[in-house]
Amino acid sequence: MKSLSILAVLLASALPATAAVAQHESGHHAASQSDVIAAAIADPNRPAADRDRDALRHPGDLLAFTGIKPGDAVIDVWPGGGYWTRLFSAAVGPKGSVTAYVPAEIVNFGSKPLDVARAFAAEPGRGNVTVVSDPLADPAPPAIADIIWTSQNYHDLHNIKDADVAAFNREVFRALRPGGVYIVIDHAAPAGSGVKNTADLHRIDPETVKAEAKAAGFVLESEGKMLANPADPHDIKVFDPAIRGKTDQFVFKFRKPK
């Protein structure tokens, strides 16, 4: 997670704590988390395509689950089209920072994810977004982030040739500040299947994710049920029209011990 852009990330992420302390000492009351999240979802700079996905993605519940607040430093791993990056950008505000992290191993995928990330980072209102791309296991700068997030892509880390997922998780741990959170959302595979279905069904066994994160030093703090669907049979591809958009997804909040 090291790159030539890291100086910008470090400078941006050094601001939040100072800003928060100054606000508290000045006697001004910060907006409640629910107000911050509602404003982020209502952000007029969000494209219509993002708003159309809100009913399925439950952004209000998931942003609340992270504990996100103005001034936070967030790293969005494998950000796709920028749906979550835009929400994080609005939620953390001008004193916070968001890093759209595109693993170097995927920059030449069909959708050209690095080009896509650079495009949404250049949209109006995204001045706090920095795009970073380097190999998954590159050493991460220590303690630069409050939240590291990956949604529906963790299983694909296991599909990248020669990728060291254990090393990646260790770098996530390193990059988080003590007490920071690592959010992993993905499509659930059948219990006991491990990583057998990461390529064919694009699913992963939730217990495998727990074990891998814990091996890196994380503590599982809570499991969100906002994307659960017990009617999902778990044995069909996530893109199958019968289940697409309605898969059973686990939502894990891991915390780096203080």
PDB file of C-alpha atoms in Angstrom:
ATOM      1  CA  MET A   1       0.000   0.000   0.000  1.00  0.00           C
ATOM      2  CA  LYS A   2       2.959   2.300  -0.467  1.00  0.00           C
ATOM      3  CA  SER A   3       3.003   4.704  -3.409  1.00  0.00           C
ATOM      4  CA  LEU A   4       4.305   8.015  -4.688  1.00  0.00           C
ATOM      5  CA  SER A   5       1.017   9.544  -3.573  1.00  0.00           C
ATOM      6  CA  ILE A   6       1.492   8.571   0.042  1.00  0.00           C
ATOM      7  CA  LEU A   7       2.736  11.983   1.143  1.00  0.00           C
ATOM      8  CA  ALA A   8      -0.639  13.438   0.236  1.00  0.00           C
ATOM      9  CA  VAL A   9      -2.357  10.693   2.190  1.00  0.00           C
ATOM     10  CA  LEU A  10      -0.204  11.296   5.244  1.00  0.00           C
ATOM     11  CA  LEU A  11      -0.761  15.036   5.164  1.00  0.00           C
ATOM     12  CA  ALA A  12      -4.516  14.627   4.805  1.00  0.00           C
ATOM     13  CA  SER A  13      -4.764  12.000   7.521  1.00  0.00           C
ATOM     14  CA  ALA A  14      -2.805  14.101  10.001  1.00  0.00           C
ATOM     15  CA  LEU A  15      -5.639  16.657  10.178  1.00  0.00           C
ATOM     16  CA  PRO A  16      -8.607  14.820  11.715  1.00  0.00           C
ATOM     17  CA  ALA A  17      -7.593  14.514  15.375  1.00  0.00           C
ATOM     18  CA  THR A  18      -6.490  18.168  15.593  1.00  0.00           C
ATOM     19  CA  ALA A  19      -9.679  19.366  13.970  1.00  0.00           C
ATOM     20  CA  ALA A  20     -11.859  17.287  16.281  1.00  0.00           C
ATOM     21  CA  VAL A  21     -10.072  18.528  19.413  1.00  0.00           C
ATOM     22  CA  ALA A  22     -10.306  22.134  18.281  1.00  0.00           C
ATOM     23  CA  GLN A  23     -14.020  21.796  17.636  1.00  0.00           C
ATOM     24  CA  HIS A  24     -14.613  20.245  21.056  1.00  0.00           C
ATOM     25  CA  GLU A  25     -12.586  22.866  22.898  1.00  0.00           C
ATOM     26  CA  SER A  26     -14.310  25.731  21.089  1.00  0.00           C
ATOM     27  CA  GLY A  27     -17.643  24.631  22.524  1.00  0.00           C
ATOM     28  CA  HIS A  28     -19.322  24.038  19.172  1.00  0.00           C
ATOM     29  CA  HIS A  29     -21.503  20.974  18.926  1.00  0.00           C
ATOM     30  CA  ALA A  30     -20.761  18.617  16.073  1.00  0.00           C
ATOM     31  CA  ALA A  31     -23.612  17.248  14.009  1.00  0.00           C
ATOM     32  CA  SER A  32     -24.893  13.857  15.139  1.00  0.00           C
ATOM     33  CA  GLN A  33     -23.690  10.810  13.260  1.00  0.00           C
ATOM     34  CA  SER A  34     -27.161  10.259  11.825  1.00  0.00           C
ATOM     35  CA  ASP A  35     -27.201  13.834  10.490  1.00  0.00           C
ATOM     36  CA  VAL A  36     -23.750  13.390   8.939  1.00  0.00           C
ATOM     37  CA  ILE A  37     -24.801  10.144   7.259  1.00  0.00           C
ATOM     38  CA  ALA A  38     -28.100  11.568   6.017  1.00  0.00           C
ATOM     39  CA  ALA A  39     -26.232  14.516   4.510  1.00  0.00           C
ATOM     40  CA  ALA A  40     -23.718  12.189   2.831  1.00  0.00           C
ATOM     41  CA  ILE A  41     -26.512  10.143   1.231  1.00  0.00           C
ATOM     42  CA  ALA A  42     -28.275  13.349   0.129  1.00  0.00           C
ATOM     43  CA  ASP A  43     -25.049  14.796  -1.315  1.00  0.00           C
ATOM     44  CA  PRO A  44     -26.115  16.473  -4.596  1.00  0.00           C
ATOM     45  CA  ASN A  45     -22.799  15.452  -6.207  1.00  0.00           C
ATOM     46  CA  ARG A  46     -23.746  11.762  -6.050  1.00  0.00           C
ATOM     47  CA  PRO A  47     -24.734  10.460  -9.510  1.00  0.00           C
ATOM     48  CA  ALA A  48     -28.225   9.131 -10.143  1.00  0.00           C
ATOM     49  CA  ALA A  49     -26.829   5.641 -10.742  1.00  0.00           C
ATOM     50  CA  ASP A  50     -25.513   5.588  -7.167  1.00  0.00           C
ATOM     51  CA  ARG A  51     -28.833   6.743  -5.735  1.00  0.00           C
ATOM     52  CA  ASP A  52     -30.595   3.988  -7.667  1.00  0.00           C
ATOM     53  CA  ARG A  53     -28.467   1.409  -5.805  1.00  0.00           C
ATOM     54  CA  ASP A  54     -29.251   2.730  -2.333  1.00  0.00           C
ATOM     55  CA  ALA A  55     -32.270   0.476  -1.744  1.00  0.00           C
ATOM     56  CA  LEU A  56     -30.127  -2.644  -2.171  1.00  0.00           C
ATOM     57  CA  ARG A  57     -26.928  -1.399  -0.551  1.00  0.00           C
ATOM     58  CA  HIS A  58     -28.340   0.078   2.679  1.00  0.00           C
ATOM     59  CA  PRO A  59     -25.827   2.928   2.901  1.00  0.00           C
ATOM     60  CA  GLY A  60     -27.347   4.466   6.013  1.00  0.00           C
ATOM     61  CA  ASP A  61     -27.092   1.274   8.042  1.00  0.00           C
ATOM     62  CA  LEU A  62     -23.618   0.431   6.773  1.00  0.00           C
ATOM     63  CA  LEU A  63     -22.121   3.875   7.299  1.00  0.00           C
ATOM     64  CA  ALA A  64     -23.492   3.852  10.846  1.00  0.00           C
ATOM     65  CA  PHE A  65     -21.973   0.399  11.359  1.00  0.00           C
ATOM     66  CA  THR A  66     -18.497   1.728  10.529  1.00  0.00           C
ATOM     67  CA  GLY A  67     -18.732   4.519  13.089  1.00  0.00           C
ATOM     68  CA  ILE A  68     -17.564   7.013  10.454  1.00  0.00           C
ATOM     69  CA  LYS A  69     -17.392  10.669  11.456  1.00  0.00           C
ATOM     70  CA  PRO A  70     -16.143  13.980  10.071  1.00  0.00           C
ATOM     71  CA  GLY A  71     -12.351  14.165  10.055  1.00  0.00           C
ATOM     72  CA  ASP A  72     -11.780  10.418   9.665  1.00  0.00           C
ATOM     73  CA  ALA A  73      -9.204   8.957   7.290  1.00  0.00           C
ATOM     74  CA  VAL A  74     -10.735   6.139   5.230  1.00  0.00           C
ATOM     75  CA  ILE A  75      -9.157   3.695   2.773  1.00  0.00           C
ATOM     76  CA  ASP A  76     -11.587   2.135   0.290  1.00  0.00           C
ATOM     77  CA  VAL A  77      -9.934  -1.034  -1.037  1.00  0.00           C
ATOM     78  CA  TRP A  78     -10.843  -1.931  -4.635  1.00  0.00           C
ATOM     79  CA  PRO A  79     -13.383   0.903  -4.943  1.00  0.00           C
ATOM     80  CA  GLY A  80     -15.061  -0.166  -8.195  1.00  0.00           C
ATOM     81  CA  GLY A  81     -17.215   2.604  -9.578  1.00  0.00           C
ATOM     82  CA  GLY A  82     -16.805   4.774  -6.487  1.00  0.00           C
ATOM     83  CA  TYR A  83     -20.208   4.235  -4.870  1.00  0.00           C
ATOM     84  CA  TRP A  84     -18.779   3.938  -1.357  1.00  0.00           C
ATOM     85  CA  THR A  85     -15.865   6.308  -1.969  1.00  0.00           C
ATOM     86  CA  ARG A  86     -18.300   9.131  -2.730  1.00  0.00           C
ATOM     87  CA  LEU A  87     -20.272   8.456   0.444  1.00  0.00           C
ATOM     88  CA  PHE A  88     -17.105   8.321   2.558  1.00  0.00           C
ATOM     89  CA  SER A  89     -15.895  11.558   0.971  1.00  0.00           C
ATOM     90  CA  ALA A  90     -19.085  13.377   1.924  1.00  0.00           C
ATOM     91  CA  ALA A  91     -19.196  11.855   5.421  1.00  0.00           C
ATOM     92  CA  VAL A  92     -15.621  12.675   6.480  1.00  0.00           C
ATOM     93  CA  GLY A  93     -15.813  16.186   5.060  1.00  0.00           C
ATOM     94  CA  PRO A  94     -13.022  18.597   4.163  1.00  0.00           C
ATOM     95  CA  LYS A  95     -10.986  17.803   7.277  1.00  0.00           C
ATOM     96  CA  GLY A  96     -11.032  14.075   6.512  1.00  0.00           C
ATOM     97  CA  SER A  97      -9.458  12.038   3.743  1.00  0.00           C
ATOM     98  CA  VAL A  98     -10.446   9.109   1.563  1.00  0.00           C
ATOM     99  CA  THR A  99      -7.953   6.930  -0.284  1.00  0.00           C
ATOM    100  CA  ALA A 100      -9.325   4.972  -3.233  1.00  0.00           C
ATOM    101  CA  TYR A 101      -6.887   2.059  -3.226  1.00  0.00           C
ATOM    102  CA  VAL A 102      -6.686   0.133  -6.506  1.00  0.00           C
ATOM    103  CA  PRO A 103      -4.387  -2.915  -6.200  1.00  0.00           C
ATOM    104  CA  ALA A 104      -1.722  -2.864  -8.908  1.00  0.00           C
ATOM    105  CA  GLU A 105      -2.652  -6.458  -9.717  1.00  0.00           C
ATOM    106  CA  ILE A 106      -6.048  -5.370 -11.108  1.00  0.00           C
ATOM    107  CA  VAL A 107      -5.266  -2.152 -12.997  1.00  0.00           C
ATOM    108  CA  ASN A 108      -5.630  -3.887 -16.350  1.00  0.00           C
ATOM    109  CA  PHE A 109      -8.934  -5.612 -15.575  1.00  0.00           C
ATOM    110  CA  GLY A 110     -11.656  -5.106 -18.174  1.00  0.00           C
ATOM    111  CA  SER A 111     -13.191  -2.009 -16.595  1.00  0.00           C
ATOM    112  CA  LYS A 112      -9.768  -0.330 -16.168  1.00  0.00           C
ATOM    113  CA  PRO A 113     -10.420   0.270 -12.444  1.00  0.00           C
ATOM    114  CA  LEU A 114      -7.547   2.726 -12.005  1.00  0.00           C
ATOM    115  CA  ASP A 115      -8.903   4.958 -14.772  1.00  0.00           C
ATOM    116  CA  VAL A 116     -12.371   4.713 -13.248  1.00  0.00           C
ATOM    117  CA  ALA A 117     -11.024   5.700  -9.816  1.00  0.00           C
ATOM    118  CA  ARG A 118      -9.151   8.684 -11.205  1.00  0.00           C
ATOM    119  CA  ALA A 119     -12.325   9.813 -12.957  1.00  0.00           C
ATOM    120  CA  PHE A 120     -14.573   9.748  -9.883  1.00  0.00           C
ATOM    121  CA  ALA A 121     -11.850  11.321  -7.727  1.00  0.00           C
ATOM    122  CA  ALA A 122     -11.907  14.285 -10.138  1.00  0.00           C
ATOM    123  CA  GLU A 123     -15.659  14.815  -9.746  1.00  0.00           C
ATOM    124  CA  PRO A 124     -16.939  17.998  -8.041  1.00  0.00           C
ATOM    125  CA  GLY A 125     -16.757  17.841  -4.260  1.00  0.00           C
ATOM    126  CA  ARG A 126     -14.147  15.075  -4.145  1.00  0.00           C
ATOM    127  CA  GLY A 127     -11.131  17.179  -3.205  1.00  0.00           C
ATOM    128  CA  ASN A 128     -10.484  14.945  -0.185  1.00  0.00           C
ATOM    129  CA  VAL A 129     -10.123  11.800  -2.340  1.00  0.00           C
ATOM    130  CA  THR A 130      -6.675  10.478  -3.318  1.00  0.00           C
ATOM    131  CA  VAL A 131      -6.152   7.541  -5.689  1.00  0.00           C
ATOM    132  CA  VAL A 132      -3.359   5.095  -4.813  1.00  0.00           C
ATOM    133  CA  SER A 133      -2.265   1.977  -6.694  1.00  0.00           C
ATOM    134  CA  ASP A 134       0.525  -0.424  -5.817  1.00  0.00           C
ATOM    135  CA  PRO A 135       0.935  -4.167  -5.126  1.00  0.00           C
ATOM    136  CA  LEU A 136      -1.293  -5.672  -2.450  1.00  0.00           C
ATOM    137  CA  ALA A 137       1.540  -6.780  -0.191  1.00  0.00           C
ATOM    138  CA  ASP A 138       3.682  -3.631  -0.430  1.00  0.00           C
ATOM    139  CA  PRO A 139       4.537  -2.236   3.011  1.00  0.00           C
ATOM    140  CA  ALA A 140       1.890   0.171   4.281  1.00  0.00           C
ATOM    141  CA  PRO A 141       2.747   3.355   6.170  1.00  0.00           C
ATOM    142  CA  PRO A 142       1.857   2.806   9.832  1.00  0.00           C
ATOM    143  CA  ALA A 143      -1.239   4.210  11.526  1.00  0.00           C
ATOM    144  CA  ILE A 144      -2.618   6.427   8.757  1.00  0.00           C
ATOM    145  CA  ALA A 145      -6.280   5.297   8.689  1.00  0.00           C
ATOM    146  CA  ASP A 146      -9.294   5.134  10.991  1.00  0.00           C
ATOM    147  CA  ILE A 147     -11.341   2.877   8.695  1.00  0.00           C
ATOM    148  CA  ILE A 148     -10.277   0.440   5.984  1.00  0.00           C
ATOM    149  CA  TRP A 149     -13.158  -0.931   3.937  1.00  0.00           C
ATOM    150  CA  THR A 150     -13.661  -3.511   1.217  1.00  0.00           C
ATOM    151  CA  SER A 151     -17.048  -4.466  -0.174  1.00  0.00           C
ATOM    152  CA  GLN A 152     -17.779  -7.548  -2.315  1.00  0.00           C
ATOM    153  CA  ASN A 153     -14.150  -7.881  -3.362  1.00  0.00           C
ATOM    154  CA  TYR A 154     -12.394  -9.784  -0.586  1.00  0.00           C
ATOM    155  CA  HIS A 155     -13.117 -13.109  -2.280  1.00  0.00           C
ATOM    156  CA  ASP A 156     -11.378 -11.854  -5.421  1.00  0.00           C
ATOM    157  CA  LEU A 157      -8.142 -11.328  -3.537  1.00  0.00           C
ATOM    158  CA  HIS A 158      -7.957 -15.116  -3.571  1.00  0.00           C
ATOM    159  CA  ASN A 159      -8.425 -15.142  -7.350  1.00  0.00           C
ATOM    160  CA  ILE A 160      -5.382 -12.978  -8.108  1.00  0.00           C
ATOM    161  CA  LYS A 161      -2.433 -15.100  -9.188  1.00  0.00           C
ATOM    162  CA  ASP A 162       0.337 -15.186  -6.571  1.00  0.00           C
ATOM    163  CA  ALA A 163      -1.484 -12.697  -4.306  1.00  0.00           C
ATOM    164  CA  ASP A 164      -0.560 -13.107  -0.645  1.00  0.00           C
ATOM    165  CA  VAL A 165      -3.829 -12.407   1.153  1.00  0.00           C
ATOM    166  CA  ALA A 166      -2.244 -12.958   4.581  1.00  0.00           C
ATOM    167  CA  ALA A 167       0.397 -10.327   3.807  1.00  0.00           C
ATOM    168  CA  PHE A 168      -2.289  -7.928   2.573  1.00  0.00           C
ATOM    169  CA  ASN A 169      -4.245  -8.313   5.823  1.00  0.00           C
ATOM    170  CA  ARG A 170      -1.089  -7.636   7.811  1.00  0.00           C
ATOM    171  CA  GLU A 171      -0.583  -4.412   5.857  1.00  0.00           C
ATOM    172  CA  VAL A 172      -4.191  -3.410   6.532  1.00  0.00           C
ATOM    173  CA  PHE A 173      -3.472  -3.960  10.223  1.00  0.00           C
ATOM    174  CA  ARG A 174      -0.327  -1.835   9.985  1.00  0.00           C
ATOM    175  CA  ALA A 175      -2.085   0.996   8.157  1.00  0.00           C
ATOM    176  CA  LEU A 176      -4.847   1.321  10.757  1.00  0.00           C
ATOM    177  CA  ARG A 177      -4.443   3.470  13.803  1.00  0.00           C
ATOM    178  CA  PRO A 178      -4.847   1.648  17.134  1.00  0.00           C
ATOM    179  CA  GLY A 179      -8.583   1.206  17.646  1.00  0.00           C
ATOM    180  CA  GLY A 180      -9.258   1.536  13.910  1.00  0.00           C
ATOM    181  CA  VAL A 181     -11.719  -0.716  12.108  1.00  0.00           C
ATOM    182  CA  TYR A 182     -11.477  -3.047   9.116  1.00  0.00           C
ATOM    183  CA  ILE A 183     -14.837  -3.622   7.409  1.00  0.00           C
ATOM    184  CA  VAL A 184     -15.248  -6.651   5.147  1.00  0.00           C
ATOM    185  CA  ILE A 185     -18.468  -7.260   3.199  1.00  0.00           C
ATOM    186  CA  ASP A 186     -18.840 -10.178   0.822  1.00  0.00           C
ATOM    187  CA  HIS A 187     -21.121 -12.844  -0.602  1.00  0.00           C
ATOM    188  CA  ALA A 188     -21.441 -15.886   1.639  1.00  0.00           C
ATOM    189  CA  ALA A 189     -20.430 -19.323   0.343  1.00  0.00           C
ATOM    190  CA  PRO A 190     -21.614 -22.600   1.885  1.00  0.00           C
ATOM    191  CA  ALA A 191     -20.338 -23.256   5.398  1.00  0.00           C
ATOM    192  CA  GLY A 192     -17.065 -25.148   5.398  1.00  0.00           C
ATOM    193  CA  SER A 193     -16.264 -24.371   1.755  1.00  0.00           C
ATOM    194  CA  GLY A 194     -13.294 -22.126   2.537  1.00  0.00           C
ATOM    195  CA  VAL A 195     -12.026 -20.503  -0.666  1.00  0.00           C
ATOM    196  CA  LYS A 196     -13.344 -23.212  -3.004  1.00  0.00           C
ATOM    197  CA  ASN A 197     -15.971 -20.962  -4.589  1.00  0.00           C
ATOM    198  CA  THR A 198     -14.146 -17.636  -4.862  1.00  0.00           C
ATOM    199  CA  ALA A 199     -13.652 -17.993  -8.629  1.00  0.00           C
ATOM    200  CA  ASP A 200     -16.700 -19.903  -9.857  1.00  0.00           C
ATOM    201  CA  LEU A 201     -19.452 -18.479  -7.631  1.00  0.00           C
ATOM    202  CA  HIS A 202     -17.652 -15.306  -6.425  1.00  0.00           C
ATOM    203  CA  ARG A 203     -18.393 -16.264  -2.843  1.00  0.00           C
ATOM    204  CA  ILE A 204     -16.289 -17.013   0.229  1.00  0.00           C
ATOM    205  CA  ASP A 205     -16.942 -18.857   3.479  1.00  0.00           C
ATOM    206  CA  PRO A 206     -17.476 -16.228   6.210  1.00  0.00           C
ATOM    207  CA  GLU A 207     -15.489 -18.318   8.699  1.00  0.00           C
ATOM    208  CA  THR A 208     -12.481 -18.203   6.376  1.00  0.00           C
ATOM    209  CA  VAL A 209     -12.569 -14.407   6.364  1.00  0.00           C
ATOM    210  CA  LYS A 210     -12.782 -14.345  10.155  1.00  0.00           C
ATOM    211  CA  ALA A 211      -9.810 -16.678  10.493  1.00  0.00           C
ATOM    212  CA  GLU A 212      -7.688 -14.719   8.022  1.00  0.00           C
ATOM    213  CA  ALA A 213      -8.383 -11.372   9.680  1.00  0.00           C
ATOM    214  CA  LYS A 214      -7.751 -12.750  13.153  1.00  0.00           C
ATOM    215  CA  ALA A 215      -4.440 -14.215  11.975  1.00  0.00           C
ATOM    216  CA  ALA A 216      -3.355 -10.661  11.102  1.00  0.00           C
ATOM    217  CA  GLY A 217      -4.095  -9.497  14.656  1.00  0.00           C
ATOM    218  CA  PHE A 218      -7.661  -8.252  14.339  1.00  0.00           C
ATOM    219  CA  VAL A 219     -10.474  -8.810  16.820  1.00  0.00           C
ATOM    220  CA  LEU A 220     -13.958  -9.450  15.449  1.00  0.00           C
ATOM    221  CA  GLU A 221     -16.083  -6.797  17.124  1.00  0.00           C
ATOM    222  CA  SER A 222     -19.462  -7.251  15.477  1.00  0.00           C
ATOM    223  CA  GLU A 223     -21.396  -8.758  12.581  1.00  0.00           C
ATOM    224  CA  GLY A 224     -23.997  -6.749  10.701  1.00  0.00           C
ATOM    225  CA  LYS A 225     -27.120  -8.476   9.426  1.00  0.00           C
ATOM    226  CA  MET A 226     -28.389  -5.676   7.180  1.00  0.00           C
ATOM    227  CA  LEU A 227     -27.432  -7.584   4.001  1.00  0.00           C
ATOM    228  CA  ALA A 228     -28.350 -11.079   5.190  1.00  0.00           C
ATOM    229  CA  ASN A 229     -30.703 -13.210   3.098  1.00  0.00           C
ATOM    230  CA  PRO A 230     -31.389 -16.676   4.540  1.00  0.00           C
ATOM    231  CA  ALA A 231     -33.270 -17.594   1.339  1.00  0.00           C
ATOM    232  CA  ASP A 232     -30.028 -17.508  -0.669  1.00  0.00           C
ATOM    233  CA  PRO A 233     -29.053 -21.141  -1.417  1.00  0.00           C
ATOM    234  CA  HIS A 234     -25.327 -20.155  -1.430  1.00  0.00           C
ATOM    235  CA  ASP A 235     -24.568 -22.546  -4.295  1.00  0.00           C
ATOM    236  CA  ILE A 236     -25.297 -20.350  -7.325  1.00  0.00           C
ATOM    237  CA  LYS A 237     -23.188 -17.649  -8.925  1.00  0.00           C
ATOM    238  CA  VAL A 238     -23.789 -14.180  -7.503  1.00  0.00           C
ATOM    239  CA  PHE A 239     -24.498 -12.864 -11.029  1.00  0.00           C
ATOM    240  CA  ASP A 240     -27.292 -15.370 -11.628  1.00  0.00           C
ATOM    241  CA  PRO A 241     -30.509 -13.373 -12.271  1.00  0.00           C
ATOM    242  CA  ALA A 242     -32.275 -15.480  -9.643  1.00  0.00           C
ATOM    243  CA  ILE A 243     -30.113 -14.027  -6.858  1.00  0.00           C
ATOM    244  CA  ARG A 244     -28.237 -11.020  -8.234  1.00  0.00           C
ATOM    245  CA  GLY A 245     -28.598  -8.070  -5.881  1.00  0.00           C
ATOM    246  CA  LYS A 246     -30.147 -10.313  -3.223  1.00  0.00           C
ATOM    247  CA  THR A 247     -27.265 -12.546  -2.149  1.00  0.00           C
ATOM    248  CA  ASP A 248     -26.669 -13.406   1.472  1.00  0.00           C
ATOM    249  CA  GLN A 249     -23.833 -11.073   2.445  1.00  0.00           C
ATOM    250  CA  PHE A 250     -21.883 -10.986   5.675  1.00  0.00           C
ATOM    251  CA  VAL A 251     -20.742  -7.670   7.172  1.00  0.00           C
ATOM    252  CA  PHE A 252     -17.811  -7.925   9.580  1.00  0.00           C
ATOM    253  CA  LYS A 253     -16.289  -5.187  11.715  1.00  0.00           C
ATOM    254  CA  PHE A 254     -12.803  -6.111  12.827  1.00  0.00           C
ATOM    255  CA  ARG A 255     -10.912  -3.800  15.185  1.00  0.00           C
ATOM    256  CA  LYS A 256      -7.205  -3.247  15.678  1.00  0.00           C
ATOM    257  CA  PRO A 257      -6.608  -3.451  19.433  1.00  0.00           C
ATOM    258  CA  LYS A 258      -5.479  -0.250  21.116  1.00  0.00           C
TER     259      LYS A 258
END
